[in-house]
Amino acid sequence: MSIVDKLLCDNLKALKPYESARRLFSGGQDWLNANESPFANAYDIDHSRFNRYPDCQPASLIKGYAEYAGVRYDQVICTRGADEGIELLIRTFCTPGKDAILITPPTYGMYAISAETCNIGIEKAPLCEDFSLDVDAMLKWVGKVNVVFVCSPNNPTGTRIAPQQLTAILEGFADSALVVVDEAYIEFDEQFSTAPMLAQYDNLVILRTLSKAYALAGLRCGFTLASSDIIQALLKVIAPYPVPEPVAQIACQALSEQGVAQMRSQVSELNQQKAWLKSSLDKFPSITLVGDDNANFILFRCEQRMELMAYLVEQGMLIRDQSKQYNLHDCLRVTVGNDEQNQRFVALLTTFFQQQGISA
Ligand SMILES: *Cc1c(COP(=O)(O)O)cnc(C)c1O
């Protein structure tokens, strides 16, 4: 028995690493698989403080995000992507081998992966057929879970949570669990943010990121918004220097007035591209649109999903297979790219269906 086999934690033995499409298929030129922005914006870097450890939570960055999100300074913590926020919440509020989280599949995969790596139980209350929350099924877990993860707009369905449903969940779990609303895509659906509800609900936590609308997936910068008590608890657990100095500098520029204006104009361009892509996909007889389009991706069902994926990979075009998710058989998710990428994607679909003998 190798030293690794001997020592590896029991809860990790069956675990496989997160399967991003880029881990599965190397190469490719058009990446419409990870909901990244097609824009790559320029930033200035000042190297004069690189010899010093950064502040744990750089004040100008926290202030910048609090202003942008319309919350108080003490209601914000900055993490290495929203993904680190997910793990911090689990590590801070769940005891390994004892507690559990609640998730609502089909949804983002990292809630379950983080719970598994931390040896935390995972309970499920699947979304209804129309991808709304199954509130009754969720409330059956009151007292049995510590953290509830919901996602709005939801990845990969693009649907948003109705405010009445969210209120019911927040109130139902008021004395027993944190309700985490993952708003990674909120800039594409801005008026539906839950942030104004922070003042009212002590158990509400909101996850945000610069990875999607802000076009900074490479930066690894996310934010968790919550009551100052919750933020203080997370600060006990976070690493001593989680925000590298260059990250803080770039994030501050992204959150400046000019940066926010640029983000909004790029979001509005992507929303137009999304409308074109959606109507183009809708014209293919072999494609059925699934869910909604409140984020920067489109989910669709195609019976020839395996052949289509293989063809696209061969052509250097990566999208994301979501067919293993609950209620999403034969579903694929495509990120809205720039005009050229979206047109190429539609052209490849046309060729594919012609080759299959199904006219487009
Ligand atoms: C992309 C994504 C994240 C992760 O964001 P990072 O800040 O890049 O870690 C979190 N939640 C959802 C729903 C996402 O789609």
mmCIF file of C-alpha atoms and ligand atoms in Angstrom:
data_model
loop_
_atom_site.group_PDB
_atom_site.id
_atom_site.type_symbol
_atom_site.label_atom_id
_atom_site.label_comp_id
_atom_site.label_asym_id
_atom_site.label_seq_id
_atom_site.Cartn_x
_atom_site.Cartn_y
_atom_site.Cartn_z
ATOM 1 C CA MET A 1 0.000 0.000 0.000
ATOM 2 C CA SER A 2 1.443 3.370 -0.993
ATOM 3 C CA ILE A 3 1.852 6.139 1.559
ATOM 4 C CA VAL A 4 -0.927 8.047 -0.176
ATOM 5 C CA ASP A 5 -3.348 5.105 -0.091
ATOM 6 C CA LYS A 6 -2.499 4.608 3.565
ATOM 7 C CA LEU A 7 -3.010 8.216 4.650
ATOM 8 C CA LEU A 8 -5.652 9.650 2.290
ATOM 9 C CA CYS A 9 -8.715 10.816 4.253
ATOM 10 C CA ASP A 10 -11.639 8.391 3.961
ATOM 11 C CA ASN A 11 -14.007 11.044 2.653
ATOM 12 C CA LEU A 12 -11.623 11.808 -0.236
ATOM 13 C CA LYS A 13 -11.108 8.268 -1.498
ATOM 14 C CA ALA A 14 -14.017 8.272 -3.964
ATOM 15 C CA LEU A 15 -13.701 11.943 -4.882
ATOM 16 C CA LYS A 16 -12.783 13.044 -8.396
ATOM 17 C CA PRO A 17 -11.411 16.555 -9.053
ATOM 18 C CA TYR A 18 -13.779 19.181 -10.540
ATOM 19 C CA GLU A 19 -14.260 18.278 -14.192
ATOM 20 C CA SER A 20 -13.993 21.522 -16.084
ATOM 21 C CA ALA A 21 -14.403 21.086 -19.837
ATOM 22 C CA ARG A 22 -10.844 22.340 -20.207
ATOM 23 C CA ARG A 23 -9.537 19.575 -17.975
ATOM 24 C CA LEU A 24 -11.473 17.022 -20.031
ATOM 25 C CA PHE A 25 -10.576 18.315 -23.512
ATOM 26 C CA SER A 26 -7.282 20.123 -23.824
ATOM 27 C CA GLY A 27 -6.747 22.339 -26.842
ATOM 28 C CA GLY A 28 -9.526 24.092 -28.680
ATOM 29 C CA GLN A 29 -9.690 27.685 -29.721
ATOM 30 C CA ASP A 30 -13.199 28.811 -28.911
ATOM 31 C CA TRP A 31 -14.027 28.441 -25.267
ATOM 32 C CA LEU A 32 -17.740 28.804 -24.683
ATOM 33 C CA ASN A 33 -17.701 26.303 -21.849
ATOM 34 C CA ALA A 34 -17.015 28.157 -18.593
ATOM 35 C CA ASN A 35 -19.207 31.278 -18.771
ATOM 36 C CA GLU A 36 -16.147 33.482 -19.094
ATOM 37 C CA SER A 37 -16.397 36.905 -20.693
ATOM 38 C CA PRO A 38 -15.023 37.282 -24.235
ATOM 39 C CA PHE A 39 -13.578 40.685 -23.243
ATOM 40 C CA ALA A 40 -10.003 40.999 -21.951
ATOM 41 C CA ASN A 41 -9.591 44.438 -20.402
ATOM 42 C CA ALA A 42 -6.319 46.243 -19.621
ATOM 43 C CA TYR A 43 -5.167 47.345 -16.135
ATOM 44 C CA ASP A 44 -2.221 49.223 -14.609
ATOM 45 C CA ILE A 45 0.037 47.635 -12.024
ATOM 46 C CA ASP A 46 2.119 49.493 -9.441
ATOM 47 C CA HIS A 47 4.925 47.216 -8.238
ATOM 48 C CA SER A 48 6.184 49.493 -5.460
ATOM 49 C CA ARG A 49 4.640 47.419 -2.636
ATOM 50 C CA PHE A 50 5.254 43.908 -3.955
ATOM 51 C CA ASN A 51 7.949 43.277 -1.308
ATOM 52 C CA ARG A 52 5.344 43.621 1.486
ATOM 53 C CA TYR A 53 2.623 41.267 2.592
ATOM 54 C CA PRO A 54 -0.732 42.678 1.542
ATOM 55 C CA ASP A 55 -3.470 43.658 3.988
ATOM 56 C CA CYS A 56 -5.693 40.691 4.829
ATOM 57 C CA GLN A 57 -8.673 42.656 3.510
ATOM 58 C CA PRO A 58 -7.430 45.743 1.601
ATOM 59 C CA ALA A 59 -9.570 48.647 2.795
ATOM 60 C CA SER A 60 -9.933 50.377 -0.572
ATOM 61 C CA LEU A 61 -11.080 47.143 -2.196
ATOM 62 C CA ILE A 62 -13.661 46.331 0.499
ATOM 63 C CA LYS A 63 -14.896 49.918 0.373
ATOM 64 C CA GLY A 64 -15.109 49.776 -3.418
ATOM 65 C CA TYR A 65 -17.137 46.585 -3.420
ATOM 66 C CA ALA A 66 -19.417 47.693 -0.576
ATOM 67 C CA GLU A 67 -20.246 50.858 -2.522
ATOM 68 C CA TYR A 68 -20.822 48.939 -5.735
ATOM 69 C CA ALA A 69 -23.082 46.394 -4.001
ATOM 70 C CA GLY A 70 -24.909 48.974 -1.885
ATOM 71 C CA VAL A 71 -24.023 47.354 1.449
ATOM 72 C CA ARG A 72 -22.002 48.408 4.505
ATOM 73 C CA TYR A 73 -18.227 48.047 4.691
ATOM 74 C CA ASP A 74 -18.516 45.523 7.559
ATOM 75 C CA GLN A 75 -20.808 43.319 5.474
ATOM 76 C CA VAL A 76 -18.123 42.363 2.920
ATOM 77 C CA ILE A 77 -15.259 39.861 2.813
ATOM 78 C CA CYS A 78 -13.025 39.327 -0.219
ATOM 79 C CA THR A 79 -11.992 35.770 -1.150
ATOM 80 C CA ARG A 80 -10.097 33.933 -3.885
ATOM 81 C CA GLY A 81 -13.094 33.706 -6.157
ATOM 82 C CA ALA A 82 -16.618 32.956 -5.011
ATOM 83 C CA ASP A 83 -15.436 29.348 -4.840
ATOM 84 C CA GLU A 84 -13.354 30.132 -1.781
ATOM 85 C CA GLY A 85 -16.400 31.847 -0.262
ATOM 86 C CA ILE A 86 -18.365 28.602 -0.641
ATOM 87 C CA GLU A 87 -15.663 26.602 1.102
ATOM 88 C CA LEU A 88 -15.163 29.191 3.856
ATOM 89 C CA LEU A 89 -18.873 29.134 4.690
ATOM 90 C CA ILE A 90 -18.807 25.351 4.932
ATOM 91 C CA ARG A 91 -15.613 25.271 7.011
ATOM 92 C CA THR A 92 -16.864 28.001 9.326
ATOM 93 C CA PHE A 93 -20.415 26.804 9.919
ATOM 94 C CA CYS A 94 -20.389 23.010 9.499
ATOM 95 C CA THR A 95 -18.644 20.455 11.733
ATOM 96 C CA PRO A 96 -16.988 17.639 9.747
ATOM 97 C CA GLY A 97 -18.543 14.203 10.108
ATOM 98 C CA LYS A 98 -21.603 15.708 11.781
ATOM 99 C CA ASP A 99 -23.316 18.547 9.885
ATOM 100 C CA ALA A 100 -24.808 18.862 6.401
ATOM 101 C CA ILE A 101 -25.614 21.409 3.700
ATOM 102 C CA LEU A 102 -28.725 21.552 1.505
ATOM 103 C CA ILE A 103 -28.464 21.991 -2.273
ATOM 104 C CA THR A 104 -31.091 22.261 -5.009
ATOM 105 C CA PRO A 105 -29.988 20.392 -8.145
ATOM 106 C CA PRO A 106 -29.587 20.999 -11.005
ATOM 107 C CA THR A 107 -27.127 23.643 -9.834
ATOM 108 C CA TYR A 108 -23.493 24.685 -9.557
ATOM 109 C CA GLY A 109 -21.227 21.751 -8.692
ATOM 110 C CA MET A 110 -18.852 23.335 -6.189
ATOM 111 C CA TYR A 111 -21.258 23.338 -3.219
ATOM 112 C CA ALA A 112 -21.238 19.528 -3.179
ATOM 113 C CA ILE A 113 -17.525 19.237 -3.993
ATOM 114 C CA SER A 114 -16.523 21.611 -1.179
ATOM 115 C CA ALA A 115 -18.805 19.774 1.264
ATOM 116 C CA GLU A 116 -17.310 16.432 0.263
ATOM 117 C CA THR A 117 -13.720 17.591 0.654
ATOM 118 C CA CYS A 118 -14.621 18.901 4.126
ATOM 119 C CA ASN A 119 -16.441 15.685 5.107
ATOM 120 C CA ILE A 120 -19.792 17.468 5.381
ATOM 121 C CA GLY A 121 -23.072 15.781 4.442
ATOM 122 C CA ILE A 122 -25.017 16.836 1.336
ATOM 123 C CA GLU A 123 -28.814 16.829 1.367
ATOM 124 C CA LYS A 124 -30.826 17.570 -1.759
ATOM 125 C CA ALA A 125 -34.168 19.206 -2.498
ATOM 126 C CA PRO A 126 -34.234 19.209 -6.318
ATOM 127 C CA LEU A 127 -35.741 22.134 -8.203
ATOM 128 C CA CYS A 128 -39.271 21.652 -9.567
ATOM 129 C CA GLU A 129 -39.717 20.840 -13.238
ATOM 130 C CA ASP A 130 -39.915 24.568 -14.096
ATOM 131 C CA PHE A 131 -36.680 25.074 -12.070
ATOM 132 C CA SER A 132 -38.411 27.013 -9.303
ATOM 133 C CA LEU A 133 -37.459 26.094 -5.718
ATOM 134 C CA ASP A 134 -39.440 23.254 -4.180
ATOM 135 C CA VAL A 135 -40.018 25.262 -0.998
ATOM 136 C CA ASP A 136 -41.964 22.522 0.848
ATOM 137 C CA ALA A 137 -39.272 19.939 0.129
ATOM 138 C CA MET A 138 -36.581 22.395 1.276
ATOM 139 C CA LEU A 139 -38.353 23.261 4.519
ATOM 140 C CA LYS A 140 -38.442 19.580 5.482
ATOM 141 C CA TRP A 141 -34.707 19.995 6.168
ATOM 142 C CA VAL A 142 -35.160 22.732 8.779
ATOM 143 C CA GLY A 143 -33.050 21.762 11.804
ATOM 144 C CA LYS A 144 -31.094 19.170 9.831
ATOM 145 C CA VAL A 145 -28.768 21.339 7.744
ATOM 146 C CA ASN A 146 -26.523 24.304 8.626
ATOM 147 C CA VAL A 147 -26.131 25.981 5.250
ATOM 148 C CA VAL A 148 -28.586 26.126 2.330
ATOM 149 C CA PHE A 149 -27.125 26.946 -1.096
ATOM 150 C CA VAL A 150 -29.323 28.414 -3.816
ATOM 151 C CA CYS A 151 -28.174 30.098 -6.993
ATOM 152 C CA SER A 152 -29.855 33.017 -8.785
ATOM 153 C CA PRO A 153 -29.561 33.313 -11.740
ATOM 154 C CA ASN A 154 -28.951 29.592 -11.460
ATOM 155 C CA ASN A 155 -26.073 27.903 -13.225
ATOM 156 C CA PRO A 156 -26.818 26.002 -15.498
ATOM 157 C CA THR A 157 -30.556 26.745 -15.916
ATOM 158 C CA GLY A 158 -30.341 30.562 -16.178
ATOM 159 C CA THR A 159 -33.493 30.854 -14.064
ATOM 160 C CA ARG A 160 -33.944 33.296 -11.186
ATOM 161 C CA ILE A 161 -35.495 32.608 -7.805
ATOM 162 C CA ALA A 162 -38.857 34.297 -7.227
ATOM 163 C CA PRO A 163 -38.579 36.765 -4.304
ATOM 164 C CA GLN A 164 -41.553 35.199 -2.428
ATOM 165 C CA GLN A 165 -39.841 31.791 -2.573
ATOM 166 C CA LEU A 166 -36.603 33.210 -1.244
ATOM 167 C CA THR A 167 -38.413 34.985 1.571
ATOM 168 C CA ALA A 168 -40.134 31.727 2.531
ATOM 169 C CA ILE A 169 -36.765 29.951 2.671
ATOM 170 C CA LEU A 170 -35.077 32.750 4.650
ATOM 171 C CA GLU A 171 -37.919 32.774 7.171
ATOM 172 C CA GLY A 172 -38.184 28.984 7.365
ATOM 173 C CA PHE A 173 -34.484 28.645 8.155
ATOM 174 C CA ALA A 174 -34.250 31.879 10.191
ATOM 175 C CA ASP A 175 -33.225 30.152 13.443
ATOM 176 C CA SER A 176 -31.355 27.183 12.071
ATOM 177 C CA ALA A 177 -29.373 27.729 8.863
ATOM 178 C CA LEU A 178 -27.610 30.272 6.684
ATOM 179 C CA VAL A 179 -29.261 30.750 3.305
ATOM 180 C CA VAL A 180 -26.555 31.448 0.726
ATOM 181 C CA VAL A 181 -27.687 33.058 -2.529
ATOM 182 C CA ASP A 182 -25.018 32.627 -5.173
ATOM 183 C CA GLU A 183 -25.215 35.734 -7.359
ATOM 184 C CA ALA A 184 -22.226 34.996 -9.613
ATOM 185 C CA TYR A 185 -24.277 36.195 -12.636
ATOM 186 C CA ILE A 186 -26.258 38.992 -11.014
ATOM 187 C CA GLU A 187 -24.845 41.728 -13.281
ATOM 188 C CA PHE A 188 -26.763 40.134 -16.166
ATOM 189 C CA ASP A 189 -29.987 40.424 -14.146
ATOM 190 C CA GLU A 190 -29.109 43.393 -11.971
ATOM 191 C CA GLN A 191 -32.487 44.527 -10.661
ATOM 192 C CA PHE A 192 -33.082 41.126 -9.054
ATOM 193 C CA SER A 193 -30.213 41.214 -6.561
ATOM 194 C CA THR A 194 -30.942 40.054 -3.049
ATOM 195 C CA ALA A 195 -28.502 42.580 -1.571
ATOM 196 C CA PRO A 196 -31.243 44.982 -0.353
ATOM 197 C CA MET A 197 -32.610 42.108 1.803
ATOM 198 C CA LEU A 198 -29.369 41.872 3.846
ATOM 199 C CA ALA A 199 -30.609 44.548 6.231
ATOM 200 C CA GLN A 200 -33.673 42.450 6.999
ATOM 201 C CA TYR A 201 -32.405 38.848 7.242
ATOM 202 C CA ASP A 202 -29.595 37.845 9.635
ATOM 203 C CA ASN A 203 -29.225 34.433 7.989
ATOM 204 C CA LEU A 204 -28.827 35.738 4.419
ATOM 205 C CA VAL A 205 -25.436 35.383 2.728
ATOM 206 C CA ILE A 206 -24.708 36.504 -0.849
ATOM 207 C CA LEU A 207 -21.857 35.295 -3.042
ATOM 208 C CA ARG A 208 -20.435 37.541 -5.757
ATOM 209 C CA THR A 209 -17.506 37.347 -8.158
ATOM 210 C CA LEU A 210 -15.459 39.388 -10.611
ATOM 211 C CA SER A 211 -15.108 36.265 -12.802
ATOM 212 C CA LYS A 212 -18.171 36.602 -15.005
ATOM 213 C CA ALA A 213 -19.588 40.032 -15.954
ATOM 214 C CA TYR A 214 -16.387 41.788 -14.819
ATOM 215 C CA ALA A 215 -14.361 39.610 -17.203
ATOM 216 C CA LEU A 216 -11.751 38.750 -14.539
ATOM 217 C CA ALA A 217 -11.913 34.958 -14.119
ATOM 218 C CA GLY A 218 -8.107 34.908 -14.208
ATOM 219 C CA LEU A 219 -7.906 37.229 -11.203
ATOM 220 C CA ARG A 220 -9.587 34.876 -8.706
ATOM 221 C CA CYS A 221 -11.490 37.527 -6.815
ATOM 222 C CA GLY A 222 -14.885 37.055 -5.190
ATOM 223 C CA PHE A 223 -16.911 38.560 -2.369
ATOM 224 C CA THR A 224 -19.203 37.275 0.335
ATOM 225 C CA LEU A 225 -21.837 39.702 1.648
ATOM 226 C CA ALA A 226 -23.526 39.030 4.990
ATOM 227 C CA SER A 227 -24.190 40.455 8.459
ATOM 228 C CA SER A 228 -21.052 41.717 10.183
ATOM 229 C CA ASP A 229 -21.316 38.802 12.684
ATOM 230 C CA ILE A 230 -21.099 36.288 9.862
ATOM 231 C CA ILE A 231 -18.240 38.223 8.217
ATOM 232 C CA GLN A 232 -16.337 38.262 11.554
ATOM 233 C CA ALA A 233 -16.715 34.488 11.843
ATOM 234 C CA LEU A 234 -15.417 33.980 8.280
ATOM 235 C CA LEU A 235 -12.428 36.219 9.049
ATOM 236 C CA LYS A 236 -11.373 33.745 11.758
ATOM 237 C CA VAL A 237 -11.039 30.988 9.188
ATOM 238 C CA ILE A 238 -9.727 32.717 6.046
ATOM 239 C CA ALA A 239 -6.004 32.489 5.224
ATOM 240 C CA PRO A 240 -3.856 35.383 6.541
ATOM 241 C CA TYR A 241 -3.161 36.989 3.136
ATOM 242 C CA PRO A 242 -5.916 35.844 0.795
ATOM 243 C CA VAL A 243 -5.882 38.901 -1.508
ATOM 244 C CA PRO A 244 -2.598 39.272 -3.427
ATOM 245 C CA GLU A 245 -1.502 42.895 -3.956
ATOM 246 C CA PRO A 246 -1.852 42.782 -7.795
ATOM 247 C CA VAL A 247 -5.350 41.319 -7.396
ATOM 248 C CA ALA A 248 -6.368 44.161 -5.088
ATOM 249 C CA GLN A 249 -5.003 46.763 -7.509
ATOM 250 C CA ILE A 250 -6.785 45.317 -10.531
ATOM 251 C CA ALA A 251 -10.037 44.713 -8.638
ATOM 252 C CA CYS A 252 -10.057 48.343 -7.411
ATOM 253 C CA GLN A 253 -9.702 49.559 -10.996
ATOM 254 C CA ALA A 254 -12.495 47.223 -12.110
ATOM 255 C CA LEU A 255 -14.724 48.654 -9.370
ATOM 256 C CA SER A 256 -13.933 52.303 -10.121
ATOM 257 C CA GLU A 257 -16.665 54.394 -11.711
ATOM 258 C CA GLN A 258 -15.031 53.882 -15.093
ATOM 259 C CA GLY A 259 -14.603 50.140 -14.512
ATOM 260 C CA VAL A 260 -18.242 49.666 -13.530
ATOM 261 C CA ALA A 261 -19.366 51.660 -16.586
ATOM 262 C CA GLN A 262 -17.223 49.443 -18.820
ATOM 263 C CA MET A 263 -18.667 46.308 -17.203
ATOM 264 C CA ARG A 264 -22.230 47.569 -17.762
ATOM 265 C CA SER A 265 -21.607 48.352 -21.409
ATOM 266 C CA GLN A 266 -20.035 44.912 -21.954
ATOM 267 C CA VAL A 267 -22.975 43.252 -20.193
ATOM 268 C CA SER A 268 -25.399 45.097 -22.419
ATOM 269 C CA GLU A 269 -23.484 43.979 -25.502
ATOM 270 C CA LEU A 270 -23.467 40.386 -24.254
ATOM 271 C CA ASN A 271 -27.193 40.557 -23.544
ATOM 272 C CA GLN A 272 -27.750 41.575 -27.176
ATOM 273 C CA GLN A 273 -25.516 38.761 -28.387
ATOM 274 C CA LYS A 274 -27.461 36.404 -26.138
ATOM 275 C CA ALA A 275 -30.756 37.384 -27.763
ATOM 276 C CA TRP A 276 -29.301 36.678 -31.213
ATOM 277 C CA LEU A 277 -27.774 33.351 -30.132
ATOM 278 C CA LYS A 278 -30.964 32.263 -28.437
ATOM 279 C CA SER A 279 -33.179 32.991 -31.425
ATOM 280 C CA SER A 280 -30.665 31.278 -33.728
ATOM 281 C CA LEU A 281 -30.629 28.134 -31.561
ATOM 282 C CA ASP A 282 -34.404 28.158 -31.344
ATOM 283 C CA LYS A 283 -34.625 27.806 -35.139
ATOM 284 C CA PHE A 284 -32.978 24.357 -35.160
ATOM 285 C CA PRO A 285 -35.705 21.676 -35.107
ATOM 286 C CA SER A 286 -33.404 19.331 -33.157
ATOM 287 C CA ILE A 287 -32.751 21.853 -30.381
ATOM 288 C CA THR A 288 -35.046 22.708 -27.491
ATOM 289 C CA LEU A 289 -34.195 25.662 -25.292
ATOM 290 C CA VAL A 290 -34.254 24.770 -21.591
ATOM 291 C CA GLY A 291 -34.559 27.075 -18.569
ATOM 292 C CA ASP A 292 -34.179 30.831 -18.948
ATOM 293 C CA ASP A 293 -31.589 33.346 -20.118
ATOM 294 C CA ASN A 294 -30.959 35.571 -17.084
ATOM 295 C CA ALA A 295 -27.195 34.919 -17.096
ATOM 296 C CA ASN A 296 -24.545 34.822 -19.868
ATOM 297 C CA PHE A 297 -25.264 31.320 -21.154
ATOM 298 C CA ILE A 298 -27.970 29.305 -22.871
ATOM 299 C CA LEU A 299 -29.009 25.782 -21.928
ATOM 300 C CA PHE A 300 -30.503 23.545 -24.594
ATOM 301 C CA ARG A 301 -31.518 19.955 -25.157
ATOM 302 C CA CYS A 302 -30.367 17.995 -28.172
ATOM 303 C CA GLU A 303 -30.846 14.242 -28.584
ATOM 304 C CA GLN A 304 -27.637 14.015 -30.606
ATOM 305 C CA ARG A 305 -25.740 15.582 -27.714
ATOM 306 C CA MET A 306 -22.842 13.093 -27.718
ATOM 307 C CA GLU A 307 -22.243 13.303 -31.470
ATOM 308 C CA LEU A 308 -22.618 17.082 -31.337
ATOM 309 C CA MET A 309 -20.115 17.461 -28.479
ATOM 310 C CA ALA A 310 -17.619 15.227 -30.290
ATOM 311 C CA TYR A 311 -18.038 17.244 -33.503
ATOM 312 C CA LEU A 312 -17.592 20.575 -31.701
ATOM 313 C CA VAL A 313 -14.485 19.351 -29.852
ATOM 314 C CA GLU A 314 -13.041 18.203 -33.188
ATOM 315 C CA GLN A 315 -13.656 21.733 -34.503
ATOM 316 C CA GLY A 316 -11.944 23.345 -31.498
ATOM 317 C CA MET A 317 -15.208 24.625 -30.028
ATOM 318 C CA LEU A 318 -15.769 23.809 -26.359
ATOM 319 C CA ILE A 319 -19.168 23.998 -24.693
ATOM 320 C CA ARG A 320 -20.319 22.275 -21.495
ATOM 321 C CA ASP A 321 -22.179 19.000 -21.168
ATOM 322 C CA GLN A 322 -24.769 19.276 -18.378
ATOM 323 C CA SER A 323 -26.549 16.007 -19.141
ATOM 324 C CA LYS A 324 -25.488 14.285 -15.917
ATOM 325 C CA GLN A 325 -27.328 16.849 -13.837
ATOM 326 C CA TYR A 326 -30.718 16.137 -12.282
ATOM 327 C CA ASN A 327 -33.551 16.652 -14.840
ATOM 328 C CA LEU A 328 -31.123 17.823 -17.536
ATOM 329 C CA HIS A 329 -30.773 14.707 -19.697
ATOM 330 C CA ASP A 330 -29.267 15.553 -23.116
ATOM 331 C CA CYS A 331 -28.648 19.159 -22.077
ATOM 332 C CA LEU A 332 -25.690 21.258 -23.176
ATOM 333 C CA ARG A 333 -24.771 24.751 -22.015
ATOM 334 C CA VAL A 334 -23.151 27.344 -24.257
ATOM 335 C CA THR A 335 -21.626 30.582 -22.975
ATOM 336 C CA VAL A 336 -22.461 33.749 -24.875
ATOM 337 C CA GLY A 337 -19.228 34.718 -26.614
ATOM 338 C CA ASN A 338 -18.373 37.599 -28.909
ATOM 339 C CA ASP A 339 -20.108 38.045 -32.263
ATOM 340 C CA GLU A 340 -17.511 36.006 -34.138
ATOM 341 C CA GLN A 341 -17.626 33.078 -31.711
ATOM 342 C CA ASN A 342 -21.418 33.005 -31.579
ATOM 343 C CA GLN A 343 -21.684 33.068 -35.369
ATOM 344 C CA ARG A 344 -19.110 30.321 -35.671
ATOM 345 C CA PHE A 345 -20.988 28.235 -33.134
ATOM 346 C CA VAL A 346 -24.253 28.554 -35.044
ATOM 347 C CA ALA A 347 -22.481 27.803 -38.338
ATOM 348 C CA LEU A 348 -20.978 24.633 -36.822
ATOM 349 C CA LEU A 349 -24.429 23.543 -35.639
ATOM 350 C CA THR A 350 -25.825 24.087 -39.131
ATOM 351 C CA THR A 351 -23.082 21.936 -40.653
ATOM 352 C CA PHE A 352 -23.485 19.279 -37.991
ATOM 353 C CA PHE A 353 -27.220 18.887 -38.486
ATOM 354 C CA GLN A 354 -26.778 18.851 -42.278
ATOM 355 C CA GLN A 355 -24.219 16.047 -41.920
ATOM 356 C CA GLN A 356 -26.645 14.180 -39.678
ATOM 357 C CA GLY A 357 -29.199 14.464 -42.480
ATOM 358 C CA ILE A 358 -31.386 16.770 -40.433
ATOM 359 C CA SER A 359 -31.830 19.983 -42.340
ATOM 360 C CA ALA A 360 -31.543 23.160 -40.337
HETATM 361 C C1 LIG B 1 -18.435 30.665 -11.908
HETATM 362 C C2 LIG B 1 -19.252 30.461 -10.686
HETATM 363 C C3 LIG B 1 -18.717 30.615 -9.414
HETATM 364 C C4 LIG B 1 -17.240 30.736 -9.167
HETATM 365 O O1 LIG B 1 -16.762 31.940 -9.313
HETATM 366 P P1 LIG B 1 -15.227 32.260 -8.979
HETATM 367 O O2 LIG B 1 -15.330 33.598 -8.392
HETATM 368 O O3 LIG B 1 -14.524 32.236 -10.304
HETATM 369 O O4 LIG B 1 -14.703 31.238 -8.026
HETATM 370 C C5 LIG B 1 -19.548 30.522 -8.322
HETATM 371 N N1 LIG B 1 -20.851 30.247 -8.470
HETATM 372 C C6 LIG B 1 -21.390 30.059 -9.678
HETATM 373 C C7 LIG B 1 -22.835 29.753 -9.795
HETATM 374 C C8 LIG B 1 -20.610 30.132 -10.825
HETATM 375 O O5 LIG B 1 -21.146 29.875 -12.017
#
